[in-house]
Coordinates of C-alpha atoms (C1' of nucleotides) in Angstrom, one line a residue:
Chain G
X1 CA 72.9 87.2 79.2
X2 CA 75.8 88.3 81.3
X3 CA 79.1 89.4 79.5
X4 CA 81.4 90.7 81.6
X5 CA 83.1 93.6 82.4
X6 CA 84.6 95.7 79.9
X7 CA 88.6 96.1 80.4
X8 CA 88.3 98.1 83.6
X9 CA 89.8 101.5 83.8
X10 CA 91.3 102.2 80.6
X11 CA 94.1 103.5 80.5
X12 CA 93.6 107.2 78.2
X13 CA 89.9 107.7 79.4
X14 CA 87.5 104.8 78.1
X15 CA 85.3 104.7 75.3
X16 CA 82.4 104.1 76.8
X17 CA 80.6 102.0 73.9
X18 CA 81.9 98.3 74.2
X19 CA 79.5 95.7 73.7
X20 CA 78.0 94.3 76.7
X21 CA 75.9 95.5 79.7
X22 CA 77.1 98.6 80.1
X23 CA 73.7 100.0 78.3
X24 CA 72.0 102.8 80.0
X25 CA 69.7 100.8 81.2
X26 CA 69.9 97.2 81.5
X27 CA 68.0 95.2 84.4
X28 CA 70.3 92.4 84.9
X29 CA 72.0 93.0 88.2
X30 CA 75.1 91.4 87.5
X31 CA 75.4 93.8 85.1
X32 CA 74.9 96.6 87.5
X33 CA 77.1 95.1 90.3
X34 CA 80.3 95.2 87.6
X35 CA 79.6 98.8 86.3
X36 CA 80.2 99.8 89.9
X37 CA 83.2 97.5 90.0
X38 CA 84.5 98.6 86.7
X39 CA 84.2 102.2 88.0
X40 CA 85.9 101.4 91.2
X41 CA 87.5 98.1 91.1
X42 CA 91.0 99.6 90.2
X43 CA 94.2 98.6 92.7
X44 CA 93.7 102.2 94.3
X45 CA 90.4 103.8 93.7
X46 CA 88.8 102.5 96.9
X47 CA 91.7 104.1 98.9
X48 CA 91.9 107.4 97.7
X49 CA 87.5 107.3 98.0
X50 CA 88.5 106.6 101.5
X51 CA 91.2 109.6 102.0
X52 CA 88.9 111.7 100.2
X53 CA 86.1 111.1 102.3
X54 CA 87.8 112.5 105.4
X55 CA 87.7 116.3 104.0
X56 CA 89.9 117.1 100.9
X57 CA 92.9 116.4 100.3
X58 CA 96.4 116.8 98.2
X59 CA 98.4 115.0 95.9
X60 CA 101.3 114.3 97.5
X61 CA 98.9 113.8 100.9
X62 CA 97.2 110.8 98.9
X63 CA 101.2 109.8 97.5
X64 CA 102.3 109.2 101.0
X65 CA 99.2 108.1 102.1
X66 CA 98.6 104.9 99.3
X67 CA 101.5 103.1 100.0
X68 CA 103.6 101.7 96.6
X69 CA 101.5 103.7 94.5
X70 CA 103.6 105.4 91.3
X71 CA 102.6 109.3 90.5
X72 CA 101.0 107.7 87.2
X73 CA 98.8 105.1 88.5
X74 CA 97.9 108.1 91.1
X75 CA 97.5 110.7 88.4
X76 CA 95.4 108.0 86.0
X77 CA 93.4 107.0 89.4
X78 CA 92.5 110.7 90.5
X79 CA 91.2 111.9 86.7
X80 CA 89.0 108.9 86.4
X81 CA 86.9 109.4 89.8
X82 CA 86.9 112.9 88.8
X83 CA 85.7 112.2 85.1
X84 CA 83.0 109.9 86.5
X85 CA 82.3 112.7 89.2
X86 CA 83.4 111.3 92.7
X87 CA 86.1 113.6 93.1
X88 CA 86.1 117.6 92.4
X89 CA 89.5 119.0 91.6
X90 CA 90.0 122.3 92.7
X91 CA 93.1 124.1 92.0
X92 CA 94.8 127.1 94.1
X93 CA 96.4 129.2 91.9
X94 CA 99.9 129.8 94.1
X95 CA 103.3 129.3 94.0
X96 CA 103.6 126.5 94.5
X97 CA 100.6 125.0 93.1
X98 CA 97.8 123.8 95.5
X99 CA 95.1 121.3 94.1
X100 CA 92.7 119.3 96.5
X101 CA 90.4 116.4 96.0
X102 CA 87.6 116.4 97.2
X103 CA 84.5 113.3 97.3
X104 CA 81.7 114.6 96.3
X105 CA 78.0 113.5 97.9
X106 CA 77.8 110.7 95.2
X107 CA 80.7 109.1 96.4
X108 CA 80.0 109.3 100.1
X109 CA 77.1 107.2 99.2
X110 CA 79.2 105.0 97.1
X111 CA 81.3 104.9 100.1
X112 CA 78.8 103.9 102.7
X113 CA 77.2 101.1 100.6
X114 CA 80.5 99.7 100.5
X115 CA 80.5 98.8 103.8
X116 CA 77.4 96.1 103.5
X117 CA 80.8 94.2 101.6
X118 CA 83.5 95.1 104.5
X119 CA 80.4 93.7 106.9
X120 CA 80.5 90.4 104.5
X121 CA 84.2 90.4 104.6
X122 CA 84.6 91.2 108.8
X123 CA 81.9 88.0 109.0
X124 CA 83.3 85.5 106.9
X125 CA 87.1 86.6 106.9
X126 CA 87.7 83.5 109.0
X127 CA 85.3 80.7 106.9
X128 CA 87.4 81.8 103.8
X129 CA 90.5 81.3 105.0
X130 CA 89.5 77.7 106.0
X131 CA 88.0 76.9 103.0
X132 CA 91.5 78.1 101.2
X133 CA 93.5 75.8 103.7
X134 CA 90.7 72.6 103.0
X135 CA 90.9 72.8 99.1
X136 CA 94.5 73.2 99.1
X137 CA 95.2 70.4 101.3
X138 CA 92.5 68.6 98.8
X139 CA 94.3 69.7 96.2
X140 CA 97.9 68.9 97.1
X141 CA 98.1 65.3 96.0
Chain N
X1 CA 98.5 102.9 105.1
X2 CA 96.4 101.5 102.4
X3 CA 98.3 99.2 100.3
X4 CA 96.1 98.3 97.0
X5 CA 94.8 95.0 96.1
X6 CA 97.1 92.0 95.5
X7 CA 97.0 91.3 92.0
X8 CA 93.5 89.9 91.4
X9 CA 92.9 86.2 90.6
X10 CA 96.1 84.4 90.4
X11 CA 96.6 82.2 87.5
X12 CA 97.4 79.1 89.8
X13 CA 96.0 79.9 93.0
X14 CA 97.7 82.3 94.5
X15 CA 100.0 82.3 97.5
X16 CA 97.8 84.3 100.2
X17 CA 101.0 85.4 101.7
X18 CA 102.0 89.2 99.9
X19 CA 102.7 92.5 101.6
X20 CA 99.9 95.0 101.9
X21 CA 96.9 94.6 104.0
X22 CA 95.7 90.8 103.3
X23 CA 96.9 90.1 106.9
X24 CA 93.7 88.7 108.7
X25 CA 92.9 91.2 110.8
X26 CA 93.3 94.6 109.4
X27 CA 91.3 97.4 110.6
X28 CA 91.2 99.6 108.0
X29 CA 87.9 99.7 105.7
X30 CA 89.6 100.3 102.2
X31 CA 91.5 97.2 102.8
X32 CA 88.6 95.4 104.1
X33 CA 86.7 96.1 100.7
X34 CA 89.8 95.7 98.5
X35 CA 89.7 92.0 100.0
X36 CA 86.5 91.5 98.7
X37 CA 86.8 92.9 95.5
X38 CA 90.1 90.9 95.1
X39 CA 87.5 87.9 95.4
X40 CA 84.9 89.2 93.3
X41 CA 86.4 91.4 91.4
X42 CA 87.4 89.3 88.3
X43 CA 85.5 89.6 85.2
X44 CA 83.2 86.7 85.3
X45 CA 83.0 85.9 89.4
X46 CA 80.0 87.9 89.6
X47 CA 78.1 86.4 86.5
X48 CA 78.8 82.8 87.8
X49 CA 77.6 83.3 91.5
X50 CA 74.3 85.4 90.2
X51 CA 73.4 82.1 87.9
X52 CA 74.4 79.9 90.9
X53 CA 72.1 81.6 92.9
X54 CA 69.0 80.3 91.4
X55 CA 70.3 76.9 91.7
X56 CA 73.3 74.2 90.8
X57 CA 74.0 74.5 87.5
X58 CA 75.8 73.0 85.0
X59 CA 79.7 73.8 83.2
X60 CA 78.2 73.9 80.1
X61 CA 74.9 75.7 81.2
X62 CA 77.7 78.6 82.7
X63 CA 79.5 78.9 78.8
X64 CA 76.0 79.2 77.5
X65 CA 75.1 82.0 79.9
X66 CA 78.0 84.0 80.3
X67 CA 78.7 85.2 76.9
X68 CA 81.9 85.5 75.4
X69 CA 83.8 83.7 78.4
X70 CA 86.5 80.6 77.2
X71 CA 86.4 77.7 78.9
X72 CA 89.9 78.8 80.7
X73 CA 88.6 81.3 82.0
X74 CA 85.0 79.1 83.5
X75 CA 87.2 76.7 84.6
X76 CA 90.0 79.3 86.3
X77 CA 87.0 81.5 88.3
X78 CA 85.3 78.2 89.3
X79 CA 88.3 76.8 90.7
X80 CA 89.0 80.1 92.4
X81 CA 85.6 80.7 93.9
X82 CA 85.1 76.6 95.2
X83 CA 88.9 77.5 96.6
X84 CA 86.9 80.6 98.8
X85 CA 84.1 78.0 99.7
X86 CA 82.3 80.4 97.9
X87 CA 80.9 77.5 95.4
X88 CA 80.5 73.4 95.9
X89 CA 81.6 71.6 93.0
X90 CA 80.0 68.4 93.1
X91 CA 80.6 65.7 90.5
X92 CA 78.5 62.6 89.4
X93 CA 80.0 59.3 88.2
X94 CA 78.0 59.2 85.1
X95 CA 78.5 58.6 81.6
X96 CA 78.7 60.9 80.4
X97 CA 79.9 62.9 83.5
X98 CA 77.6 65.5 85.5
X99 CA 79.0 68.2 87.6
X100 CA 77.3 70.9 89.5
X101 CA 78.2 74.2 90.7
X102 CA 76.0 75.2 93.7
X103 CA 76.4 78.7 95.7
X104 CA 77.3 78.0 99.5
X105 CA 75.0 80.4 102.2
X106 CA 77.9 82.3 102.5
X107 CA 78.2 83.3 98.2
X108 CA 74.1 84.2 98.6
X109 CA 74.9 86.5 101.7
X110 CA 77.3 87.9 99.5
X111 CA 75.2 88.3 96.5
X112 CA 73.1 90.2 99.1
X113 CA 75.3 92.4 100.1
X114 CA 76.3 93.2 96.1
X115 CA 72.9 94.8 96.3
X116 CA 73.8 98.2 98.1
X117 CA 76.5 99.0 95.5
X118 CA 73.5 98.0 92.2
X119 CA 71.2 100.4 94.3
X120 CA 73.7 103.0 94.1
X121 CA 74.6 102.3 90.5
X122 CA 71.2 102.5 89.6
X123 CA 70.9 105.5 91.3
X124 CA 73.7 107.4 89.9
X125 CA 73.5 105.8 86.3
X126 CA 72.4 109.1 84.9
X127 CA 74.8 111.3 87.2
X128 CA 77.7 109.9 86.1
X129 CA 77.0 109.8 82.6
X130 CA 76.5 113.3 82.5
X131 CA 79.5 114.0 84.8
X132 CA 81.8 112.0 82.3
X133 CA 79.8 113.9 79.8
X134 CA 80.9 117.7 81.4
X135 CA 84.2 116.2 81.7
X136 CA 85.0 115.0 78.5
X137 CA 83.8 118.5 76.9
X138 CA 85.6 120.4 79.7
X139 CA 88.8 118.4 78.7
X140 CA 88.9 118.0 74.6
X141 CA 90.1 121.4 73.8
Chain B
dC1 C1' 103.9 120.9 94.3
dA2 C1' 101.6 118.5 91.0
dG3 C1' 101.8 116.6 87.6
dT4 C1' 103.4 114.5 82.3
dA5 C1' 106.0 111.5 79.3
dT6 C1' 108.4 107.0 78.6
dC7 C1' 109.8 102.6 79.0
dC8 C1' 108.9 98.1 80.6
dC9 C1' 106.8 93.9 82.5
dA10 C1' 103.7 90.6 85.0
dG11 C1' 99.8 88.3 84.6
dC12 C1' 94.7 88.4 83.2
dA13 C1' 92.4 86.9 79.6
dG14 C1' 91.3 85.0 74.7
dA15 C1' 91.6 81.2 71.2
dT16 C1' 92.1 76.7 70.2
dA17 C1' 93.5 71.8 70.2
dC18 C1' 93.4 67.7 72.9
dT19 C1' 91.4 64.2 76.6
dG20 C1' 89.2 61.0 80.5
Chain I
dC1 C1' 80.4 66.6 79.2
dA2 C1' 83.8 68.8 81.6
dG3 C1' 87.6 69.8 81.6
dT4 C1' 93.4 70.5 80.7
dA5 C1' 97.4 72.2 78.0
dT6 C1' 99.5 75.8 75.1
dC7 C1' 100.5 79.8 72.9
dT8 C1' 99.8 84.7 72.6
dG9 C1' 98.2 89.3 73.2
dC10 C1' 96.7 93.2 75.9
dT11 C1' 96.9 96.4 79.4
dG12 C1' 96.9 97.6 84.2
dG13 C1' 100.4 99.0 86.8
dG14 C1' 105.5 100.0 88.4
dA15 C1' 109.8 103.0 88.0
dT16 C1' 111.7 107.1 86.8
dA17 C1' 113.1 111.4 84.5
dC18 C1' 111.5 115.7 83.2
dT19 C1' 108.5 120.2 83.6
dG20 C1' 105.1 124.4 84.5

DNA sequence: CAGTATCCCAGCAGATACTG
DNA sequence: CAGTATCTGCTGGGATACTG
């Protein structure tokens, strides 16, 4: 029985014992496919994975980079890939302060089977958008 | 520049027109993926396409499998996943009435592709529990 | 520089009553 | 059976001021 995700990232660091599929070990792989979703399926996890991946980098780096994204949503983003260990913080003890992000192996791979989805999207980019413009049309009476 | 996702599912249907990278041909990877997860990415999209999969089924047959969803919600991811030609709603003139939900080529090729991210989940299950594990001790003083 | 602390809101999602 | 219509809450996320 599928039940859903559980709330996404939550917003002070998330209990992790909700009721639902996110058991050690459950087979189902819908299941599965939203654990990775509710890990990364925030509005800027996947972009900061991405800066990562390219060799560390720094806070402000990833502020200018992400474009709209608020220093809280940036913050909240960067301690929950580093509390579910994609991203190792490493802090410079200077003045000012340095700290880097880096993606660790786990997240490289998390990375690379990404792009089976960006291959679905690149393919069928075009056969989405017409089935958008044939339901509305369908649907505008 | 990566620009973040768009908002998710709209309530109505939402207006494919939004600043960021939903443009139709963007280049850049993170966008790429954030464009599927904005399809996907919902909490129930996933659950319905898997029991699609095996074959049409049923609005009824859906509330009984995916637990805990409201009909608002059925009704709202259906809508929004026949909108993406994703699913083919097809309705028989009976009484009482039949309809059927059936997953195009293009939702199974999908489904496929779902599988690299539950190999690496099932992979790193363990990795990340004890990383959020470390973290949480390292970070509760 | 790299955050934290607040305030605030849009919209996703739940519950429920009603209908062709 | 297969929805639609409402009302309401939760929380992800934006803006911004302050700090070690």
């Amino acid at each position: 029985m599928y039940q859903g995700n559980t709330g996404v990232t939550a917003e002070v660091t998330a209990p992790d014992t909700k009721p639902g599929c996110e058991q050690a070990h459950n087979e189902d792989p819908a299941c599965t496919v939203r654990q990775v979703l509710d890990r990364v399926g925030g509005k800027w996890s996947i972009g900061i994975l991405v800066e990562a991946s390219n060799g560390p980098v720094r806070f402000t780096e990833l502020e200018r980079s992400l474009d709209g994204i608020s220093r809280r949503m940036l913050t909240l983003t960067l301690r929950n890939l580093e509390r579910d260990g994609l991203l190792v913080r490493t802090v410079y003890p200077t003045v000012p302060p340095k700290v880097e992000y880096a993606a660790t192996p786990m997240a490289r791979e998390l990375y690379d089977s990404l792009t089976a989805l960006t291959s679905w999207a690149d393919r069928h980019r075009d056969d989405i958008a017409v089935a958008r413009a044939d339901y509305d049309r369908a649907h505008s009476n």
